[in-house]
Amino acid sequence: MNAFINLSTITLILYSALAAVLAYLMGSIPFAIIVSKLFGLQDPRQFGSGNPGATNVLRSGNKKAAALTLIGDAFKGWLAVFIAQQLFTHYSTTIAIVAIAVFLGHIYSLFLNFKGGKGVATAIGVLLALSPLLALSLIIIWVLMAVLFRYSSLAAIVAAAAAPLLYLQLYSYHLNNAYLAAIAFISIVLIYKHKTNIQKLLTGQESKIGAKKK
């Protein structure tokens, strides 16, 4: 679908703004809360890190619920960007704006009083749409770090820091500056959202993957 190939500047701005709002709303869907309710689990905001994300849902001891949360959070990121790519084929800036909007929707959810998860799964979903090769590379980095050190936060921080550098390396000959800007922005926000985890890692207080809720 190339529905919006020849848009005027004003029309493009209006459509881009609408797309960003819809992407933000999609990103705001709190799968951690929805899945936890479906499984009869405690609200993930009330234990562990208090973060409504897959890692904290895993602390409930229900791996299936955690997996569904991860899939849901990643899928909404992928879907928003995929739709934008179909509708705004030749407007990479609009696609980048949508990528940022759906990511921000997850971490500042409208349905959770502008609070939310740290955005790792949603960021992976966004990257799967922007660059499957980059997303796969970052997943490998995350898995390696998680297996070696058993800290989800550390794995996420390292992968986030590597994302823009890897994108530059992988696409140096046909670089999409709008995509690079979106990836860099998402990486910076991801690391910022892990500032508490960084402090806990430095003091040895960070919970390891698989630790039960407290």
CSV table of C-alpha atoms in Angstrom, one decimal:
chain,number,residue,atom,x,y,z
A,1,MET,CA,0.0,0.0,0.0
A,2,ASN,CA,1.4,3.4,-1.1
A,3,ALA,CA,-1.6,5.4,0.0
A,4,PHE,CA,0.3,8.6,0.9
A,5,ILE,CA,2.9,9.0,-1.8
A,6,ASN,CA,2.3,12.6,-2.9
A,7,LEU,CA,1.2,14.5,0.2
A,8,SER,CA,1.6,18.3,0.5
A,9,THR,CA,3.7,19.5,3.4
A,10,ILE,CA,0.7,20.6,5.6
A,11,THR,CA,-1.2,17.4,4.9
A,12,LEU,CA,1.9,15.3,5.7
A,13,ILE,CA,2.3,17.1,9.0
A,14,LEU,CA,-1.4,16.5,9.9
A,15,TYR,CA,-1.2,12.8,8.9
A,16,SER,CA,2.1,12.4,10.8
A,17,ALA,CA,0.6,14.0,13.9
A,18,LEU,CA,-2.4,11.7,13.7
A,19,ALA,CA,-0.2,8.7,13.2
A,20,ALA,CA,1.9,9.6,16.2
A,21,VAL,CA,-1.2,10.0,18.4
A,22,LEU,CA,-2.5,6.6,17.3
A,23,ALA,CA,0.9,5.0,17.8
A,24,TYR,CA,1.2,6.5,21.3
A,25,LEU,CA,-2.3,5.0,22.2
A,26,MET,CA,-1.2,1.6,20.8
A,27,GLY,CA,2.0,1.8,22.8
A,28,SER,CA,0.0,2.7,26.0
A,29,ILE,CA,-1.8,-0.7,26.0
A,30,PRO,CA,-0.4,-2.3,29.3
A,31,PHE,CA,0.0,-5.9,28.4
A,32,ALA,CA,1.6,-6.7,31.7
A,33,ILE,CA,-1.5,-5.6,33.6
A,34,ILE,CA,-3.9,-7.2,31.1
A,35,VAL,CA,-2.1,-10.6,31.1
A,36,SER,CA,-1.7,-10.6,34.9
A,37,LYS,CA,-5.4,-10.1,35.3
A,38,LEU,CA,-6.2,-12.8,32.8
A,39,PHE,CA,-4.0,-15.2,34.8
A,40,GLY,CA,-5.3,-14.1,38.1
A,41,LEU,CA,-1.9,-12.8,39.2
A,42,GLN,CA,-1.0,-9.9,41.4
A,43,ASP,CA,-0.6,-6.5,39.7
A,44,PRO,CA,3.1,-6.4,38.7
A,45,ARG,CA,3.3,-2.8,39.9
A,46,GLN,CA,2.8,-4.1,43.5
A,47,PHE,CA,5.9,-6.3,43.7
A,48,GLY,CA,9.5,-6.7,42.6
A,49,SER,CA,10.7,-3.6,40.7
A,50,GLY,CA,7.1,-2.3,40.4
A,51,ASN,CA,7.6,-2.2,36.7
A,52,PRO,CA,4.7,-3.4,34.5
A,53,GLY,CA,6.9,-5.4,32.1
A,54,ALA,CA,7.7,-9.0,31.2
A,55,THR,CA,10.7,-9.3,33.5
A,56,ASN,CA,8.7,-8.3,36.5
A,57,VAL,CA,5.8,-10.5,35.5
A,58,LEU,CA,8.3,-13.3,35.5
A,59,ARG,CA,9.0,-12.7,39.2
A,60,SER,CA,5.4,-13.9,39.8
A,61,GLY,CA,6.7,-17.3,38.9
A,62,ASN,CA,4.4,-17.6,35.8
A,63,LYS,CA,6.6,-18.0,32.8
A,64,LYS,CA,3.6,-18.2,30.4
A,65,ALA,CA,2.3,-14.9,31.6
A,66,ALA,CA,5.7,-13.3,31.2
A,67,ALA,CA,6.1,-14.7,27.7
A,68,LEU,CA,2.7,-13.4,26.6
A,69,THR,CA,3.6,-10.0,28.1
A,70,LEU,CA,6.8,-9.9,26.2
A,71,ILE,CA,5.1,-10.9,22.9
A,72,GLY,CA,2.3,-8.3,23.4
A,73,ASP,CA,4.7,-5.5,24.2
A,74,ALA,CA,7.0,-6.3,21.3
A,75,PHE,CA,4.1,-6.8,18.9
A,76,LYS,CA,2.5,-3.4,19.5
A,77,GLY,CA,5.9,-1.8,18.7
A,78,TRP,CA,6.3,-3.8,15.5
A,79,LEU,CA,2.7,-3.3,14.4
A,80,ALA,CA,2.7,0.5,14.8
A,81,VAL,CA,5.9,0.9,12.7
A,82,PHE,CA,4.8,-1.7,10.1
A,83,ILE,CA,1.5,0.1,9.5
A,84,ALA,CA,3.4,3.4,9.2
A,85,GLN,CA,5.8,1.8,6.7
A,86,GLN,CA,2.9,0.7,4.5
A,87,LEU,CA,1.1,4.0,4.6
A,88,PHE,CA,4.1,6.4,4.5
A,89,THR,CA,6.4,4.4,2.3
A,90,HIS,CA,8.5,7.3,1.1
A,91,TYR,CA,8.4,9.4,4.3
A,92,SER,CA,11.0,7.9,6.7
A,93,THR,CA,10.7,10.9,9.1
A,94,THR,CA,7.0,10.1,9.7
A,95,ILE,CA,7.9,6.4,10.3
A,96,ALA,CA,10.6,7.4,12.7
A,97,ILE,CA,8.1,9.6,14.6
A,98,VAL,CA,5.7,6.7,14.9
A,99,ALA,CA,8.5,4.5,16.2
A,100,ILE,CA,9.3,7.0,18.9
A,101,ALA,CA,5.6,7.6,19.7
A,102,VAL,CA,4.7,3.9,20.2
A,103,PHE,CA,7.8,3.5,22.4
A,104,LEU,CA,6.9,6.5,24.5
A,105,GLY,CA,3.4,5.2,24.8
A,106,HIS,CA,4.7,2.1,26.6
A,107,ILE,CA,6.9,3.9,29.1
A,108,TYR,CA,4.4,6.8,29.7
A,109,SER,CA,1.1,5.0,29.3
A,110,LEU,CA,-2.0,7.0,29.1
A,111,PHE,CA,-3.9,4.2,30.8
A,112,LEU,CA,-1.5,4.0,33.7
A,113,ASN,CA,-1.4,7.7,34.6
A,114,PHE,CA,1.6,8.3,32.3
A,115,LYS,CA,3.7,5.6,33.9
A,116,GLY,CA,4.7,2.3,32.4
A,117,GLY,CA,7.5,-0.2,31.7
A,118,LYS,CA,11.0,0.5,30.7
A,119,GLY,CA,10.3,-0.2,27.0
A,120,VAL,CA,12.8,-3.0,26.2
A,121,ALA,CA,10.3,-5.3,24.5
A,122,THR,CA,8.5,-2.5,22.7
A,123,ALA,CA,11.9,-1.2,21.5
A,124,ILE,CA,12.7,-4.6,20.1
A,125,GLY,CA,9.4,-4.7,18.3
A,126,VAL,CA,10.1,-1.3,16.8
A,127,LEU,CA,13.5,-2.4,15.7
A,128,LEU,CA,12.2,-5.6,14.1
A,129,ALA,CA,10.1,-3.4,11.8
A,130,LEU,CA,12.9,-0.8,11.2
A,131,SER,CA,15.7,-3.2,10.8
A,132,PRO,CA,15.3,-7.0,11.4
A,133,LEU,CA,19.0,-7.5,11.1
A,134,LEU,CA,19.7,-4.9,13.8
A,135,ALA,CA,17.0,-6.3,16.1
A,136,LEU,CA,18.4,-9.8,15.7
A,137,SER,CA,21.9,-8.6,16.5
A,138,LEU,CA,20.7,-6.8,19.7
A,139,ILE,CA,18.6,-9.9,20.8
A,140,ILE,CA,21.8,-12.0,20.5
A,141,ILE,CA,23.7,-9.4,22.6
A,142,TRP,CA,20.9,-9.3,25.2
A,143,VAL,CA,20.8,-13.1,25.4
A,144,LEU,CA,24.6,-13.4,25.8
A,145,MET,CA,24.7,-10.8,28.5
A,146,ALA,CA,21.7,-12.3,30.3
A,147,VAL,CA,23.1,-15.8,30.2
A,148,LEU,CA,26.6,-14.6,31.4
A,149,PHE,CA,25.5,-12.2,34.1
A,150,ARG,CA,21.8,-13.1,34.8
A,151,TYR,CA,20.8,-9.4,35.0
A,152,SER,CA,18.0,-8.4,32.6
A,153,SER,CA,18.7,-4.7,33.2
A,154,LEU,CA,22.4,-5.0,32.4
A,155,ALA,CA,21.6,-6.9,29.2
A,156,ALA,CA,19.1,-4.2,28.2
A,157,ILE,CA,21.6,-1.4,28.9
A,158,VAL,CA,24.4,-2.9,26.9
A,159,ALA,CA,22.1,-3.7,24.0
A,160,ALA,CA,20.6,-0.2,24.1
A,161,ALA,CA,24.1,1.4,24.0
A,162,ALA,CA,25.1,-0.8,21.1
A,163,ALA,CA,22.0,-0.1,19.0
A,164,PRO,CA,22.9,3.1,17.2
A,165,LEU,CA,26.6,2.0,16.8
A,166,LEU,CA,25.5,-1.2,15.2
A,167,TYR,CA,23.0,0.6,13.0
A,168,LEU,CA,25.8,2.8,11.7
A,169,GLN,CA,28.0,-0.2,11.1
A,170,LEU,CA,25.3,-2.2,9.3
A,171,TYR,CA,24.0,0.6,7.1
A,172,SER,CA,27.0,2.8,6.6
A,173,TYR,CA,26.5,2.8,2.8
A,174,HIS,CA,22.8,3.6,2.7
A,175,LEU,CA,22.1,5.2,6.1
A,176,ASN,CA,18.6,6.4,6.9
A,177,ASN,CA,19.2,9.4,9.1
A,178,ALA,CA,15.6,9.5,10.4
A,179,TYR,CA,15.8,5.9,11.5
A,180,LEU,CA,19.2,6.5,13.1
A,181,ALA,CA,17.8,9.5,15.0
A,182,ALA,CA,14.8,7.4,16.3
A,183,ILE,CA,17.1,4.5,17.3
A,184,ALA,CA,19.5,6.9,19.1
A,185,PHE,CA,16.6,8.6,20.9
A,186,ILE,CA,15.1,5.2,22.0
A,187,SER,CA,18.5,4.0,23.2
A,188,ILE,CA,19.1,7.1,25.3
A,189,VAL,CA,15.6,6.9,26.9
A,190,LEU,CA,16.1,3.2,27.6
A,191,ILE,CA,19.3,3.8,29.4
A,192,TYR,CA,17.8,6.7,31.3
A,193,LYS,CA,14.8,4.6,32.4
A,194,HIS,CA,17.3,2.1,33.8
A,195,LYS,CA,19.1,4.7,36.0
A,196,THR,CA,17.8,3.0,39.2
A,197,ASN,CA,18.9,-0.4,37.9
A,198,ILE,CA,22.4,1.1,37.2
A,199,GLN,CA,22.6,2.2,40.8
A,200,LYS,CA,21.5,-1.2,42.1
A,201,LEU,CA,24.0,-2.9,39.8
A,202,LEU,CA,26.8,-0.8,41.2
A,203,THR,CA,25.8,-1.6,44.8
A,204,GLY,CA,25.1,-5.3,44.2
A,205,GLN,CA,21.4,-4.9,45.0
A,206,GLU,CA,19.9,-5.7,41.5
A,207,SER,CA,17.7,-8.7,41.3
A,208,LYS,CA,18.8,-11.5,38.9
A,209,ILE,CA,16.6,-13.1,36.2
A,210,GLY,CA,14.4,-15.7,37.8
A,211,ALA,CA,14.4,-14.2,41.3
A,212,LYS,CA,10.9,-14.5,42.8
A,213,LYS,CA,8.9,-11.5,43.9
A,214,LYS,CA,9.3,-9.9,47.3
